[in-house]
Every structure is written in structure tokens, then in C-alpha cells.
Short mmCIF file of C-alpha atoms in Angstrom, two decimals:
data_model
loop_
_atom_site.label_atom_id
_atom_site.label_comp_id
_atom_site.label_asym_id
_atom_site.label_seq_id
_atom_site.Cartn_x
_atom_site.Cartn_y
_atom_site.Cartn_z
CA MET A 1 -115.66 108.96 -47.91
CA VAL A 2 -117.25 107.88 -51.19
CA LEU A 3 -114.57 109.84 -53.07
CA ASN A 4 -111.87 108.18 -51.11
CA ARG A 5 -113.34 104.74 -51.86
CA LEU A 6 -113.73 105.61 -55.56
CA THR A 7 -110.21 106.90 -55.69
CA PHE A 8 -108.95 103.74 -54.03
CA CYS A 9 -110.80 101.54 -56.53
CA TRP A 10 -109.30 103.41 -59.48
CA LEU A 11 -105.86 103.21 -57.96
CA ALA A 12 -106.29 99.48 -57.44
CA VAL A 13 -107.39 98.94 -61.06
CA VAL A 14 -104.48 101.02 -62.38
CA THR A 15 -102.04 99.21 -60.11
CA ILE A 16 -103.29 95.81 -61.23
CA PHE A 17 -103.14 96.86 -64.88
CA LEU A 18 -99.62 98.26 -64.55
CA SER A 19 -98.55 95.22 -62.60
CA ASP A 20 -99.88 92.99 -65.36
CA VAL A 21 -98.07 95.04 -68.02
CA SER A 22 -94.82 94.96 -66.03
CA TYR A 23 -95.11 91.23 -65.47
CA SER A 24 -95.84 90.56 -69.12
CA SER A 25 -92.82 92.62 -70.24
CA VAL A 26 -90.46 90.87 -67.85
CA GLY A 27 -91.84 87.51 -68.87
CA ARG A 28 -91.43 88.21 -72.55
CA PHE A 29 -87.87 89.49 -71.98
CA ARG A 30 -87.04 86.37 -69.99
CA ASP A 31 -88.45 84.09 -72.67
CA VAL A 32 -86.49 85.89 -75.41
CA PHE A 33 -83.29 85.74 -73.32
CA ASN A 34 -83.73 82.03 -72.67
CA ALA A 35 -84.44 81.39 -76.33
CA ASN A 36 -81.28 83.26 -77.34
CA MET A 37 -79.18 81.33 -74.81
CA LEU A 38 -80.63 78.05 -76.04
CA LEU A 39 -79.93 79.02 -79.65
CA LYS A 40 -76.33 79.93 -78.79
CA SER A 41 -75.92 76.60 -77.00
CA TRP A 42 -77.26 74.75 -80.02
CA ARG A 43 -74.94 76.67 -82.32
CA ARG A 44 -71.94 75.92 -80.08
CA LYS A 45 -72.79 72.24 -79.96
CA ALA A 46 -73.31 72.18 -83.72
CA GLU A 47 -69.90 73.81 -84.23
CA GLU A 48 -68.25 71.33 -81.89
CA GLN A 49 -69.92 68.50 -83.79
CA ARG A 50 -68.77 70.01 -87.09
CA VAL A 51 -65.20 70.18 -85.79
CA ARG A 52 -65.39 66.61 -84.60
CA LEU A 53 -66.85 65.53 -87.91
CA PHE A 54 -64.79 67.53 -90.40
CA ASP A 55 -61.56 68.35 -88.51
CA ARG A 56 -61.08 64.85 -87.18
CA LEU A 57 -57.86 63.34 -88.51
CA PRO A 58 -58.52 60.01 -90.24
CA GLN A 59 -57.07 57.07 -88.37
CA ASN A 60 -54.37 55.28 -90.36
CA ILE A 61 -53.99 51.76 -89.05
CA GLU A 62 -50.42 51.62 -90.40
CA SER A 63 -49.34 54.03 -87.64
CA LYS A 64 -49.74 51.06 -85.25
CA TYR A 65 -48.01 48.57 -87.55
CA THR A 66 -44.43 47.35 -87.63
CA THR A 67 -42.48 47.75 -90.85
CA PRO A 68 -43.16 44.15 -92.00
CA GLN A 69 -46.87 44.65 -91.29
CA VAL A 70 -46.93 47.86 -93.35
CA ILE A 71 -45.20 46.08 -96.23
CA ALA A 72 -47.79 43.30 -96.07
CA ASN A 73 -50.59 45.86 -95.93
CA ARG A 74 -49.23 47.37 -99.14
CA GLY A 75 -49.51 43.98 -100.84
CA TYR A 76 -45.87 42.86 -100.74
CA THR A 77 -43.98 40.01 -99.15
CA SER A 78 -41.44 40.87 -96.46
CA GLU A 79 -38.61 39.15 -94.65
CA THR A 80 -37.03 39.96 -91.30
CA HIS A 81 -33.31 39.35 -90.90
CA HIS A 82 -30.98 39.76 -87.92
CA VAL A 83 -27.36 40.80 -88.30
CA THR A 84 -24.85 40.59 -85.44
CA THR A 85 -22.05 43.14 -85.62
CA ASP A 86 -18.44 42.47 -84.62
CA ASP A 87 -19.09 44.28 -81.33
CA GLY A 88 -22.18 42.19 -80.56
CA TYR A 89 -25.11 44.45 -81.47
CA ILE A 90 -28.02 42.60 -83.07
CA LEU A 91 -29.60 44.62 -85.87
CA GLU A 92 -33.01 43.88 -87.37
CA ILE A 93 -33.25 44.65 -91.07
CA HIS A 94 -36.26 44.26 -93.34
CA ARG A 95 -36.41 42.99 -96.89
CA ILE A 96 -38.92 43.26 -99.72
CA PRO A 97 -37.80 40.40 -101.97
CA PRO A 98 -38.11 40.92 -105.72
CA LYS A 99 -40.99 39.66 -107.78
CA GLY A 100 -39.26 37.29 -110.13
CA THR A 101 -35.66 37.96 -111.13
CA ALA A 102 -34.14 40.87 -109.24
CA LYS A 103 -32.81 43.81 -111.20
CA LYS A 104 -30.32 44.82 -108.50
CA VAL A 105 -29.95 45.00 -104.73
CA VAL A 106 -30.74 48.36 -103.10
CA PHE A 107 -30.15 49.13 -99.43
CA LEU A 108 -32.01 52.08 -97.83
CA GLN A 109 -30.64 53.57 -94.60
CA HIS A 110 -32.67 56.03 -92.53
CA GLY A 111 -31.39 59.05 -90.58
CA VAL A 112 -31.11 59.78 -86.87
CA LEU A 113 -34.00 58.88 -84.53
CA GLN A 114 -35.87 57.09 -87.30
CA SER A 115 -36.42 53.51 -88.44
CA SER A 116 -36.90 51.36 -91.52
CA GLY A 117 -40.55 52.44 -91.57
CA THR A 118 -39.41 55.93 -92.54
CA TRP A 119 -39.35 54.80 -96.18
CA LEU A 120 -43.01 53.69 -95.94
CA VAL A 121 -44.63 56.78 -94.44
CA ASN A 122 -45.69 58.09 -97.83
CA PRO A 123 -48.40 56.27 -99.82
CA SER A 124 -47.14 53.53 -102.12
CA SER A 125 -47.30 55.86 -105.12
CA ARG A 126 -44.50 57.96 -103.62
CA SER A 127 -42.72 55.58 -101.22
CA LEU A 128 -39.19 54.87 -102.45
CA ALA A 129 -39.19 51.36 -100.96
CA ILE A 130 -42.42 50.43 -102.76
CA LEU A 131 -41.42 52.14 -106.01
CA LEU A 132 -38.24 50.07 -106.04
CA ALA A 133 -40.09 46.86 -105.20
CA GLU A 134 -42.59 47.55 -107.95
CA GLN A 135 -39.72 47.61 -110.43
CA SER A 136 -38.36 44.27 -109.15
CA TYR A 137 -35.42 45.58 -107.15
CA ASP A 138 -34.33 43.53 -104.15
CA VAL A 139 -35.03 46.10 -101.41
CA TRP A 140 -33.41 46.05 -97.98
CA LEU A 141 -34.26 48.50 -95.17
CA GLY A 142 -31.74 49.11 -92.38
CA ASN A 143 -32.16 49.98 -88.70
CA PHE A 144 -29.50 51.67 -86.56
CA ARG A 145 -28.42 50.03 -83.32
CA GLY A 146 -30.53 51.24 -80.41
CA ASN A 147 -33.74 52.00 -82.28
CA LYS A 148 -36.95 50.10 -81.54
CA TYR A 149 -36.08 47.28 -83.97
CA SER A 150 -32.40 46.89 -83.14
CA ARG A 151 -32.28 47.00 -79.35
CA LYS A 152 -30.55 43.69 -78.68
CA HIS A 153 -27.01 42.55 -77.98
CA ALA A 154 -25.21 39.23 -77.77
CA THR A 155 -24.10 39.87 -74.17
CA LEU A 156 -25.15 43.37 -73.04
CA ASN A 157 -28.49 44.28 -71.50
CA PRO A 158 -30.16 47.23 -73.28
CA ASN A 159 -31.01 48.58 -69.83
CA SER A 160 -27.31 48.85 -68.98
CA ASP A 161 -25.13 51.94 -69.44
CA GLU A 162 -22.60 49.89 -71.36
CA TYR A 163 -25.07 49.07 -74.15
CA TRP A 164 -25.61 52.77 -74.96
CA LYS A 165 -21.95 53.71 -75.25
CA PHE A 166 -21.95 54.26 -78.99
CA SER A 167 -21.83 57.20 -81.40
CA TRP A 168 -21.77 57.75 -85.18
CA ASP A 169 -18.36 56.09 -85.18
CA GLN A 170 -19.57 52.67 -84.02
CA ILE A 171 -22.58 52.75 -86.36
CA GLY A 172 -20.26 53.53 -89.28
CA ASN A 173 -17.45 51.22 -88.24
CA TYR A 174 -19.59 48.19 -87.29
CA ASP A 175 -23.26 48.41 -88.34
CA ILE A 176 -22.94 49.49 -91.96
CA PRO A 177 -20.12 47.07 -92.92
CA SER A 178 -21.90 44.16 -91.20
CA VAL A 179 -25.20 44.86 -92.95
CA ILE A 180 -23.63 45.38 -96.39
CA ASN A 181 -21.66 42.14 -96.16
CA TYR A 182 -24.68 40.23 -94.84
CA ILE A 183 -26.91 41.42 -97.69
CA LEU A 184 -24.33 40.56 -100.34
CA LYS A 185 -23.76 37.12 -98.84
CA THR A 186 -27.50 36.43 -98.58
CA THR A 187 -28.27 37.56 -102.13
CA GLY A 188 -25.13 36.13 -103.71
CA GLN A 189 -24.37 39.49 -105.31
CA SER A 190 -20.99 41.20 -105.45
CA LYS A 191 -22.32 44.77 -105.29
CA LEU A 192 -25.31 46.76 -104.08
CA SER A 193 -26.58 50.31 -104.37
CA TYR A 194 -26.93 52.34 -101.18
CA VAL A 195 -29.48 55.12 -100.61
CA GLY A 196 -29.00 57.09 -97.40
CA HIS A 197 -30.71 60.05 -95.79
CA SER A 198 -28.93 62.48 -93.45
CA LEU A 199 -26.95 60.49 -90.84
CA GLY A 200 -27.58 57.44 -93.02
CA CYS A 201 -25.07 59.09 -95.38
CA GLY A 202 -22.65 60.17 -92.66
CA VAL A 203 -22.23 56.64 -91.33
CA PHE A 204 -21.77 55.37 -94.90
CA PHE A 205 -18.86 57.79 -95.31
CA ILE A 206 -17.34 56.52 -92.06
CA ALA A 207 -17.71 52.90 -93.20
CA MET A 208 -16.02 53.58 -96.56
CA ILE A 209 -13.11 55.38 -94.84
CA LYS A 210 -12.61 52.80 -92.08
CA HIS A 211 -13.11 49.82 -94.42
CA PRO A 212 -11.63 50.76 -97.84
CA ASP A 213 -12.47 47.35 -99.30
CA LEU A 214 -16.19 48.18 -99.02
CA ASN A 215 -15.90 50.85 -101.72
CA ALA A 216 -15.62 48.18 -104.42
CA LYS A 217 -18.88 46.63 -103.20
CA ILE A 218 -20.91 49.79 -103.89
CA GLU A 219 -22.40 50.10 -107.34
CA LEU A 220 -23.78 53.57 -106.60
CA MET A 221 -24.34 55.57 -103.43
CA ILE A 222 -27.22 58.07 -103.55
CA ALA A 223 -26.94 60.67 -100.82
CA LEU A 224 -30.13 62.47 -99.78
CA SER A 225 -29.33 65.54 -97.65
CA PRO A 226 -26.00 63.97 -96.68
CA LEU A 227 -24.49 64.70 -93.28
CA SER A 228 -20.78 65.52 -93.08
CA SER A 229 -19.70 68.94 -91.87
CA PHE A 230 -22.25 70.40 -89.47
CA ALA A 231 -20.71 73.86 -89.26
CA ASN A 232 -23.69 75.74 -90.71
CA PHE A 233 -26.48 73.91 -88.89
CA ASN A 234 -29.25 76.50 -88.63
CA ALA A 235 -32.12 74.94 -86.68
CA ILE A 236 -33.59 76.29 -83.45
CA PHE A 237 -31.56 73.88 -81.28
CA ARG A 238 -28.33 75.58 -82.38
CA ALA A 239 -28.55 77.75 -79.25
CA LEU A 240 -27.87 74.67 -77.10
CA THR A 241 -24.67 73.57 -78.86
CA PRO A 242 -22.25 75.62 -76.69
CA PHE A 243 -23.57 73.71 -73.67
CA THR A 244 -23.04 70.23 -75.09
CA ASP A 245 -20.62 69.01 -72.42
CA PRO A 246 -22.61 70.14 -69.35
CA ILE A 247 -25.86 68.82 -70.86
CA GLU A 248 -24.26 65.47 -71.66
CA ASN A 249 -22.74 65.28 -68.15
CA PHE A 250 -26.11 66.13 -66.61
CA LEU A 251 -27.81 63.37 -68.60
CA ARG A 252 -25.13 60.93 -67.46
CA LEU A 253 -25.73 62.03 -63.89
CA LEU A 254 -29.41 61.22 -64.36
CA ARG A 255 -28.33 57.91 -65.92
CA THR A 256 -30.17 58.77 -69.12
CA ARG A 257 -29.31 55.99 -71.56
CA VAL A 258 -31.70 56.18 -74.50
CA PHE A 259 -32.37 59.59 -76.04
CA LEU A 260 -35.75 60.63 -77.49
CA ASP A 261 -37.41 57.25 -77.41
CA SER A 262 -41.10 57.67 -78.22
CA GLU A 263 -41.89 54.27 -76.71
CA VAL A 264 -41.17 55.64 -73.23
CA ALA A 265 -43.93 58.28 -73.26
CA GLY A 266 -43.77 59.93 -76.64
CA ASP A 267 -46.31 57.74 -78.43
CA ARG A 268 -49.08 58.77 -76.05
CA LEU A 269 -47.95 62.42 -76.15
CA PHE A 270 -47.93 62.45 -79.96
CA ASP A 271 -51.33 60.79 -80.03
CA ILE A 272 -52.87 63.44 -77.77
CA ALA A 273 -51.06 66.49 -79.15
CA CYS A 274 -50.76 65.75 -82.87
CA GLU A 275 -53.01 62.98 -84.05
CA GLN A 276 -56.61 63.82 -83.09
CA THR A 277 -57.54 66.63 -85.49
CA TYR A 278 -56.22 68.33 -88.61
CA SER A 279 -55.65 71.46 -86.50
CA GLN A 280 -53.33 69.53 -84.21
CA ALA A 281 -51.58 67.86 -87.13
CA ARG A 282 -50.99 71.22 -88.82
CA PHE A 283 -49.53 72.57 -85.56
CA CYS A 284 -47.14 69.62 -85.31
CA ARG A 285 -46.23 70.11 -88.95
CA GLU A 286 -45.22 73.66 -88.02
CA VAL A 287 -42.88 72.21 -85.39
CA PHE A 288 -41.24 70.03 -88.04
CA ILE A 289 -40.96 73.08 -90.31
CA LEU A 290 -39.42 75.18 -87.53
CA VAL A 291 -36.67 72.60 -87.05
CA CYS A 292 -36.11 71.31 -90.58
CA GLY A 293 -36.86 74.26 -92.85
CA PRO A 294 -39.81 75.84 -94.72
CA ASN A 295 -41.97 74.25 -97.43
CA ARG A 296 -45.01 73.31 -95.34
CA LYS A 297 -47.18 72.62 -98.38
CA ASN A 298 -45.01 69.61 -99.18
CA LEU A 299 -45.87 67.77 -95.95
CA ASP A 300 -49.34 66.24 -95.79
CA PRO A 301 -50.80 66.72 -92.27
CA ALA A 302 -52.82 63.52 -92.69
CA LEU A 303 -49.52 61.61 -92.57
CA ILE A 304 -48.43 63.08 -89.21
CA PRO A 305 -49.42 59.90 -87.29
CA LEU A 306 -47.23 57.79 -89.60
CA MET A 307 -44.37 60.29 -89.36
CA ASN A 308 -44.57 60.23 -85.58
CA ALA A 309 -44.67 56.43 -85.54
CA ASN A 310 -41.29 56.36 -87.27
CA PHE A 311 -39.70 59.32 -85.49
CA MET A 312 -37.98 59.39 -82.10
CA THR A 313 -37.37 55.65 -82.17
CA GLY A 314 -34.39 56.01 -79.83
CA THR A 315 -30.63 56.48 -79.95
CA SER A 316 -27.77 57.11 -77.55
CA VAL A 317 -26.93 60.42 -75.91
CA ALA A 318 -23.50 60.30 -77.60
CA VAL A 319 -25.07 60.14 -81.09
CA ILE A 320 -26.95 63.39 -80.42
CA ALA A 321 -23.95 65.00 -78.71
CA GLN A 322 -21.79 64.30 -81.76
CA PHE A 323 -24.00 66.60 -83.84
CA ALA A 324 -23.29 69.46 -81.46
CA GLN A 325 -19.59 68.59 -81.30
CA ASN A 326 -19.30 68.74 -85.08
CA TYR A 327 -21.15 72.06 -85.15
CA ASN A 328 -18.74 73.52 -82.59
CA ALA A 329 -15.73 72.10 -84.48
CA GLY A 330 -16.45 74.06 -87.68
CA GLU A 331 -15.90 72.76 -91.21
CA THR A 332 -14.74 69.23 -90.53
CA PHE A 333 -16.17 65.72 -90.20
CA GLN A 334 -14.83 64.37 -86.95
CA ALA A 335 -15.18 61.41 -84.63
CA TYR A 336 -16.70 61.61 -81.17
CA ASP A 337 -14.89 63.97 -78.81
CA TYR A 338 -14.10 62.23 -75.49
CA GLY A 339 -12.33 65.26 -74.03
CA THR A 340 -8.57 65.80 -73.83
CA GLU A 341 -7.75 62.75 -71.71
CA GLY A 342 -10.25 60.49 -73.43
CA ASN A 343 -9.03 61.54 -76.87
CA LEU A 344 -5.44 60.77 -75.90
CA GLN A 345 -6.45 57.27 -74.90
CA LYS A 346 -8.73 56.73 -77.91
CA TYR A 347 -6.92 58.54 -80.72
CA GLY A 348 -3.44 59.27 -79.35
CA SER A 349 -4.20 62.96 -79.77
CA THR A 350 -5.90 65.69 -77.76
CA LYS A 351 -8.23 66.28 -80.72
CA PRO A 352 -10.78 63.83 -82.13
CA PHE A 353 -10.00 61.86 -85.27
CA GLU A 354 -10.98 63.69 -88.50
CA TYR A 355 -12.45 61.53 -91.26
CA ASP A 356 -10.73 62.09 -94.60
CA LEU A 357 -13.58 62.13 -97.10
CA THR A 358 -11.15 62.21 -100.03
CA LYS A 359 -10.39 58.52 -99.35
CA ILE A 360 -13.88 57.44 -100.42
CA THR A 361 -13.74 55.86 -103.88
CA ALA A 362 -17.33 54.60 -104.18
CA PRO A 363 -19.38 56.48 -106.83
CA ILE A 364 -21.72 59.02 -105.20
CA TYR A 365 -24.59 61.17 -106.43
CA VAL A 366 -25.75 63.94 -104.06
CA PHE A 367 -29.20 65.52 -103.65
CA SER A 368 -29.58 68.51 -101.32
CA GLY A 369 -32.07 71.21 -100.35
CA ALA A 370 -31.50 74.96 -100.43
CA VAL A 371 -33.71 75.63 -97.37
CA ASP A 372 -32.59 72.61 -95.33
CA ARG A 373 -31.80 73.84 -91.80
CA ILE A 374 -30.25 70.56 -90.62
CA VAL A 375 -27.86 69.72 -93.47
CA THR A 376 -27.42 73.15 -95.01
CA ALA A 377 -26.48 73.97 -98.58
CA LYS A 378 -23.16 75.42 -97.35
CA ASP A 379 -22.23 72.19 -95.59
CA VAL A 380 -23.15 70.15 -98.66
CA ASP A 381 -21.01 72.47 -100.80
CA TRP A 382 -18.09 71.71 -98.48
CA LEU A 383 -18.74 67.97 -98.85
CA LEU A 384 -18.82 68.21 -102.65
CA THR A 385 -15.26 69.56 -102.66
CA LYS A 386 -14.07 66.46 -100.78
CA LEU A 387 -15.68 63.65 -102.77
CA ARG A 388 -13.30 62.25 -105.39
CA ASN A 389 -15.80 60.04 -107.23
CA LEU A 390 -18.75 62.42 -107.38
CA LYS A 391 -21.08 61.45 -110.21
CA GLY A 392 -23.28 64.51 -109.93
CA SER A 393 -25.25 66.80 -107.65
CA THR A 394 -28.77 68.23 -107.72
CA ARG A 395 -30.13 70.93 -105.41
CA PHE A 396 -33.82 71.58 -104.93
CA ASN A 397 -34.48 75.23 -104.09
CA GLU A 398 -37.62 74.51 -102.03
CA TYR A 399 -36.56 71.33 -100.23
CA ASN A 400 -36.07 71.09 -96.46
CA HIS A 401 -34.62 68.14 -94.55
CA LEU A 402 -37.81 66.04 -94.56
CA ASP A 403 -38.91 66.58 -98.15
CA PHE A 404 -36.45 63.91 -99.31
CA ILE A 405 -38.40 61.19 -97.52
CA TRP A 406 -41.89 62.56 -96.82
CA GLY A 407 -42.53 65.24 -99.45
CA THR A 408 -45.79 65.10 -101.41
CA ASP A 409 -43.95 65.83 -104.68
CA VAL A 410 -40.95 63.61 -103.96
CA LYS A 411 -41.81 61.00 -106.56
CA GLU A 412 -41.86 63.36 -109.54
CA ARG A 413 -39.06 65.64 -108.38
CA LEU A 414 -36.63 63.19 -106.79
CA TYR A 415 -37.44 59.49 -106.91
CA ASP A 416 -37.92 59.34 -110.68
CA LYS A 417 -34.36 60.66 -110.94
CA VAL A 418 -33.15 58.14 -108.34
CA LEU A 419 -34.73 55.29 -110.32
CA ASP A 420 -33.06 56.51 -113.50
CA LEU A 421 -29.67 56.64 -111.75
CA LEU A 422 -30.07 53.13 -110.36
CA SER A 423 -31.12 51.63 -113.67
CA SER A 424 -28.21 53.21 -115.52
CA SER A 425 -25.50 52.45 -112.93
#
């Protein structure tokens, strides 16, 4: 009995001791585990804070400004003018008047889906509009009908289908002549120099062909990545070009009037997807590169908010469709294709009207990019064979479609040459 009691006491002591050891081990393990989890949580929060602190894209207030506000923010005076075309569209154009006596008048015309602010995306040190103003040129910035600045009409409501029935042809036949004549009348000059980018060149060609008298009013035309033939278009959207007619008909069925207008929903989408962090901005830069051509190092991701603010500013479905039509047509520069019956009524032929580029007599200097996927080197080569008053041509091996307006090296590589050409013309 005593043995049993003694044995029980020893067993109890051993059990208590082992229980204490087991408890202490589990407790220590739990404390270490909790400490590790807490440390990981702190590290994660620190990394998130670092990303927020160092990856955060700086907010550029100019991305919320209008073109006149940007000009004022850069320290220059601006004027807003309104030009009514012969078919009733009211265009808003912006002017940076010269400081003192003007050297010459220069008109800058943006490309498709952009606005006058396109020329002010880059900092003043490499913005063509500001560089010209700094040298006392009388600078005028155009806006195509239908974009956010030029969405008015003498009689038509911009919410009506009728307002949006325009293509390259109407912009070239009405907008460009009206603006050129207005600027010359306002300034009292007999000639001006014209700098266009992409479609801003294509509509100039149309204007010179449809209005031969305008050629004598052009001191020099400088063509940056000039649109004409679209046969070798090489961007990702090329796969959609065979389906132009059904897509256009479908959009008409949906009563889609304005195409790619960021003011509908795009501004908020761009803000969320592209403009919060450098990582997002670099991703959106890759999208631009995919469409327009390589050379990513020449686009500053910090400028993405300003690029987006002046991109997708709206145009008609027909303007976009005409790109695909010209791609499908091969090496030509043709008017809008209304279909067999529509062409017969419009042109007296089953085929669309082809613009004869050899009729342009205005002096032209062409700049193009070897890796441009929108206006390819092959299409520019075709254009060069048609121009009868070509003053010269320069091709940049690394330039894509956007480098001409937003490139980080554009001042040294391109605009210095442009300024030399303008001063010597």
C-alpha cells in the first residue's frame, strides 16, 4: 500500500513536470509564431507604404486644365478664337500671340482623336508650341470638328446623328481652309507655315487638292509622320480592318455617334488604370508602344496623365472607318467609301474618289519614323514619290508614331531642325 502511494506520488510529480515542460514548449512556439506573423505583417505594411510613397505618380495639375489654362500656366498669354466653316461647324482654335513683333505665323494641327493640347504635353523645354512662342512666332493651335473643343454647330445638335456625318473629307474640305483663311485675315499676313502630325497632314493634303488657291498661302508645310496611303498599317488593330463595314453598321445600329470620347467614361478609366502609380503608367505606356511602335525609353511615364488628357477627345465613326477603308484599298489616298450606291450618288462612280497628291504645289518637308506602326516607312516612301514640291525628307530610325509629339529627345532630334526650316523658309 505504501509502495503504491509512493509510486503514485512519483508519477504525479513526473506528470506535473512533463506537463509543465510541454506547456512551456507550446507557449514558446506560439509566441515565436505570433512574433513572426506580426513581423511579416509589419513588413507587408512597410512595403505597401513604400509603394505608395515611391511608386506614386506625381499629380500634374495641367492634366485637368484646358489648353488656354496650360498656356497660362507656362507663363504665356493665350487667345481663344471660333471659326465657323462653310458647312456650319464651329471650331475652337487657340493662339499664343507673339511677344513683340511676330517673326511669322505658324499653325499646328494635331492628329486623330487628339486636341490642341497635344502640343503642350511635353514640358516647355521640348514643347513645339512653347519653343515657337519663345522665339516670337505667332502660334495657332487647331482642333478638328467633333473633339472636346470643337463640338458646336450653327444649326445641328451635337447629340444628333446628322452632326456626326463627317469623315477626313469634310475636315480637309471645310475645316482646314476655313482655319487657314481665318488666321491670315486675323493676322493680316498673306502666308503661314503649317505643321501637321498624322491625320493633321492628311487633311492638309485634301485641302490643297480641293482648294488649289490655298497652296500659294503656305510658306512651308512640315509633315510629321504624314498620313496618306495606309496600305502598310502594321498595328494590332489591323486584324479588324476586313470587318469595317459590319462593325460600322453595328455601331450605326447602336446609334453610336461619337467614337472614343474620353469624356464619356474614359477620363475616369484612365485615372484608375493609368494615373495612380508609376507601375500603372508604365503598363499604359506599353499599350501605346504596342499600337504605335517600339522606343519605350522615349516616352516619359510621368507624362501619361497629360497624354491621356489630350487623347481620345472624340471623333466620328466615319473618320475611324476611313482608316480601315484606306488600308483595304491598298496604295492609294481615297475619299470615304459610301458603298456602290452611295459612291454613285456622291462621286458618280462605284469607287471612291482618289486624291491626286501630285496636284499639291505647296512646299513640303517630311519627317518619318522607321518603326512607326501607324504611318509606316513604306507608306511614307509612296507619298514621297507623289509630292511635286518636296523640299526634303528625314527619317529617324528609332521613332514611332508618338515620338514626333511626345518624345523625350524630340527637341534635339526634331524640333531644332523644324525651327531651322521655319526660320529659313
